[in-house]
Structures are given as structure tokens and as C-alpha cells.
Short mmCIF file of C-alpha atoms in Angstrom, two decimals:
data_model
loop_
_atom_site.label_atom_id
_atom_site.label_comp_id
_atom_site.label_asym_id
_atom_site.label_seq_id
_atom_site.Cartn_x
_atom_site.Cartn_y
_atom_site.Cartn_z
CA UNK A 1 -15.61 37.76 34.77
CA UNK A 2 -12.39 35.58 34.55
CA UNK A 3 -12.05 32.80 31.86
CA UNK A 4 -12.80 29.44 33.27
CA UNK A 5 -9.57 27.30 34.08
CA UNK A 6 -8.00 25.31 31.15
CA UNK A 7 -8.85 21.77 31.50
CA UNK A 8 -6.11 19.55 32.75
CA UNK A 9 -4.05 17.46 30.57
CA UNK A 10 -5.79 14.16 32.13
CA UNK A 11 -9.23 15.75 31.31
CA UNK A 12 -8.24 16.39 27.69
CA UNK A 13 -7.04 12.91 27.32
CA UNK A 14 -10.24 11.62 28.76
CA UNK A 15 -12.41 13.78 26.63
CA UNK A 16 -10.51 13.06 23.63
CA UNK A 17 -11.08 9.32 23.97
CA UNK A 18 -14.76 9.75 24.51
CA UNK A 19 -14.77 12.08 21.27
CA UNK A 20 -12.91 9.68 19.09
CA UNK A 21 -10.08 11.90 18.43
CA UNK A 22 -7.19 10.18 16.60
CA UNK A 23 -5.01 7.77 18.72
CA UNK A 24 -2.07 9.64 17.47
CA UNK A 25 -3.28 12.81 18.94
CA UNK A 26 -3.97 10.99 22.18
CA UNK A 27 -0.55 9.54 22.24
CA UNK A 28 0.96 12.92 21.86
CA UNK A 29 -0.78 14.13 24.87
CA UNK A 30 0.45 10.97 26.68
CA UNK A 31 3.93 11.94 25.97
CA UNK A 32 3.15 15.04 27.68
CA UNK A 33 1.51 13.65 30.40
CA UNK A 34 4.47 11.25 31.05
CA UNK A 35 6.89 14.10 30.89
CA UNK A 36 4.88 16.12 33.43
CA UNK A 37 4.21 13.04 35.67
CA UNK A 38 7.86 12.10 35.57
CA UNK A 39 7.12 8.60 33.93
CA UNK A 40 9.66 7.84 31.40
CA UNK A 41 8.04 4.56 30.85
CA UNK A 42 4.76 6.32 29.90
CA UNK A 43 6.50 8.89 27.48
CA UNK A 44 8.79 6.14 26.00
CA UNK A 45 5.76 3.86 25.10
CA UNK A 46 3.55 6.42 23.76
CA UNK A 47 6.61 7.78 21.59
CA UNK A 48 7.40 4.00 20.29
CA UNK A 49 3.62 3.63 19.63
CA UNK A 50 3.70 6.91 17.39
CA UNK A 51 6.84 5.94 15.30
CA UNK A 52 6.35 2.24 15.42
CA UNK A 53 8.53 -0.82 16.17
CA UNK A 54 10.96 -1.00 13.04
CA UNK A 55 14.08 -2.27 15.07
CA UNK A 56 12.07 -4.52 17.40
CA UNK A 57 12.25 -8.43 17.03
CA UNK A 58 8.84 -9.99 16.65
CA UNK A 59 9.23 -11.57 20.00
CA UNK A 60 9.76 -8.24 21.60
CA UNK A 61 6.66 -6.66 20.25
CA UNK A 62 3.65 -5.90 22.44
CA UNK A 63 1.16 -8.82 22.41
CA UNK A 64 -1.56 -6.63 21.09
CA UNK A 65 0.57 -5.87 18.01
CA UNK A 66 0.53 -9.45 16.95
CA UNK A 67 -3.05 -9.92 15.41
CA UNK A 68 -4.52 -13.51 14.52
CA UNK A 69 -5.41 -13.48 10.83
CA UNK A 70 -6.50 -15.71 8.10
CA UNK A 71 -4.39 -16.31 4.92
CA UNK A 72 -6.21 -15.83 1.62
CA UNK A 73 -5.20 -15.93 -1.95
CA UNK A 74 -6.23 -14.98 -5.27
CA UNK A 75 -4.61 -16.96 -8.15
CA UNK A 76 -5.03 -18.12 -11.69
CA UNK A 77 -4.65 -21.89 -11.96
CA UNK A 78 -4.94 -23.19 -15.40
CA UNK A 79 -8.06 -21.87 -16.96
CA UNK A 80 -9.75 -21.08 -13.57
CA UNK A 81 -9.67 -18.06 -11.23
CA UNK A 82 -9.55 -18.39 -7.64
CA UNK A 83 -10.41 -15.56 -5.29
CA UNK A 84 -10.22 -15.30 -1.63
CA UNK A 85 -9.25 -18.93 -1.16
CA UNK A 86 -8.33 -19.53 2.56
CA UNK A 87 -5.10 -21.26 2.97
CA UNK A 88 -3.74 -22.77 6.09
CA UNK A 89 0.03 -22.37 6.98
CA UNK A 90 0.20 -26.14 6.98
CA UNK A 91 -0.82 -26.05 3.19
CA UNK A 92 2.21 -23.64 2.19
CA UNK A 93 5.34 -25.05 1.04
CA UNK A 94 7.62 -26.62 3.62
CA UNK A 95 10.20 -23.73 3.59
CA UNK A 96 7.51 -21.12 4.02
CA UNK A 97 6.03 -22.68 7.13
CA UNK A 98 8.43 -21.60 9.63
CA UNK A 99 8.13 -17.84 8.35
CA UNK A 100 4.38 -17.49 7.85
CA UNK A 101 1.65 -18.06 10.50
CA UNK A 102 -1.65 -16.88 11.10
CA UNK A 103 -0.18 -14.13 13.32
CA UNK A 104 0.52 -10.61 11.67
CA UNK A 105 3.00 -8.54 13.45
CA UNK A 106 2.27 -4.86 13.08
CA UNK A 107 5.57 -2.73 13.26
CA UNK A 108 4.09 0.31 11.87
CA UNK A 109 3.43 3.66 13.75
CA UNK A 110 -0.03 4.23 14.58
CA UNK A 111 -0.58 6.79 12.04
CA UNK A 112 0.32 4.24 9.14
CA UNK A 113 -2.02 1.73 10.90
CA UNK A 114 -4.80 4.19 11.13
CA UNK A 115 -4.36 5.06 7.42
CA UNK A 116 -4.66 1.33 6.46
CA UNK A 117 -7.71 1.24 8.36
CA UNK A 118 -9.27 4.40 6.83
CA UNK A 119 -8.26 3.05 3.41
CA UNK A 120 -10.25 -0.10 3.82
CA UNK A 121 -13.66 1.65 3.88
CA UNK A 122 -16.47 1.17 6.26
CA UNK A 123 -16.81 -2.43 7.39
CA UNK A 124 -14.11 -3.70 5.05
CA UNK A 125 -11.21 -6.04 5.76
CA UNK A 126 -7.63 -4.43 5.85
CA UNK A 127 -5.47 -6.46 3.26
CA UNK A 128 -1.72 -6.84 3.66
CA UNK A 129 0.78 -9.06 1.77
CA UNK A 130 2.56 -12.02 3.11
CA UNK A 131 6.29 -11.54 4.04
CA UNK A 132 8.34 -12.23 0.80
CA UNK A 133 5.10 -12.58 -1.28
CA UNK A 134 6.90 -11.31 -4.42
CA UNK A 135 8.91 -14.50 -4.14
CA UNK A 136 8.00 -17.23 -6.74
CA UNK A 137 9.34 -20.63 -6.71
CA UNK A 138 10.77 -22.17 -9.88
#
């Protein structure tokens, strides 16, 4: 009896999505699908998602890569320690307000984003630093 035919690439992608296969693996298959279908747009988009958007201006990032987030800080103020204190952008020093908002752009490739999520543990928050957070005013 002959072997059953191999599933189509589209069927594989559908199965992978239902089976929670890594997004990176699904994107690789989408690159193949874009090539077979003659869709440079699909192929280019999937490749961009895999490698990230390092050379893209924030205004040109896809909207789904700009995530609303709260700003929280940990600090020692005199004899007191503050943990997870929520800070609004309007409470930041004036020179920082134009650079720091409650929207976080994610330029990383999907593998790095997945590693951040996996490293946060079950039900935990992904923590990232503010741009220029090593800067301190004197």
C-alpha cells in the first residue's frame, strides 16, 4: 500500500497553529508559502518578523508591535524602599516626557520576544527597561 500523500504546506501551517508550534517555525513556513505562491509581500513580512525591525523607525512599526504598558519603578528614597510604584509619563522629568510614553515598541525578532515571554514564567509579567534608564540626572 502506498504512503499517504504528504500534507500541503497550508495544512501543515494550520496544524502547527492549532498544536501551538512556535511562532518562529510557523513564520519560516510562511516564508516558504509566500515563495511558492509568488507573494513577495507575505515572504518579506514573515522574514521581517523573524529577524526583527532594528532598522525601522517607530512610526513605521506595525501597530501590533506597539504595546500599551505601565511604567513602574523600584527605588530607595532616603530610608524608604519603593517597589513596583506606578509612574505616569506626566510625572517624569520634562526632558524625558517626549521620549517615554506608555507605549512600548518591540523591534526584536520573534525568537527574542518569545524568549522574554518564556523567561517570565507562568502568569508573570515581562519586565523591560525604559530607554536610557542607565541615565541619571545630576
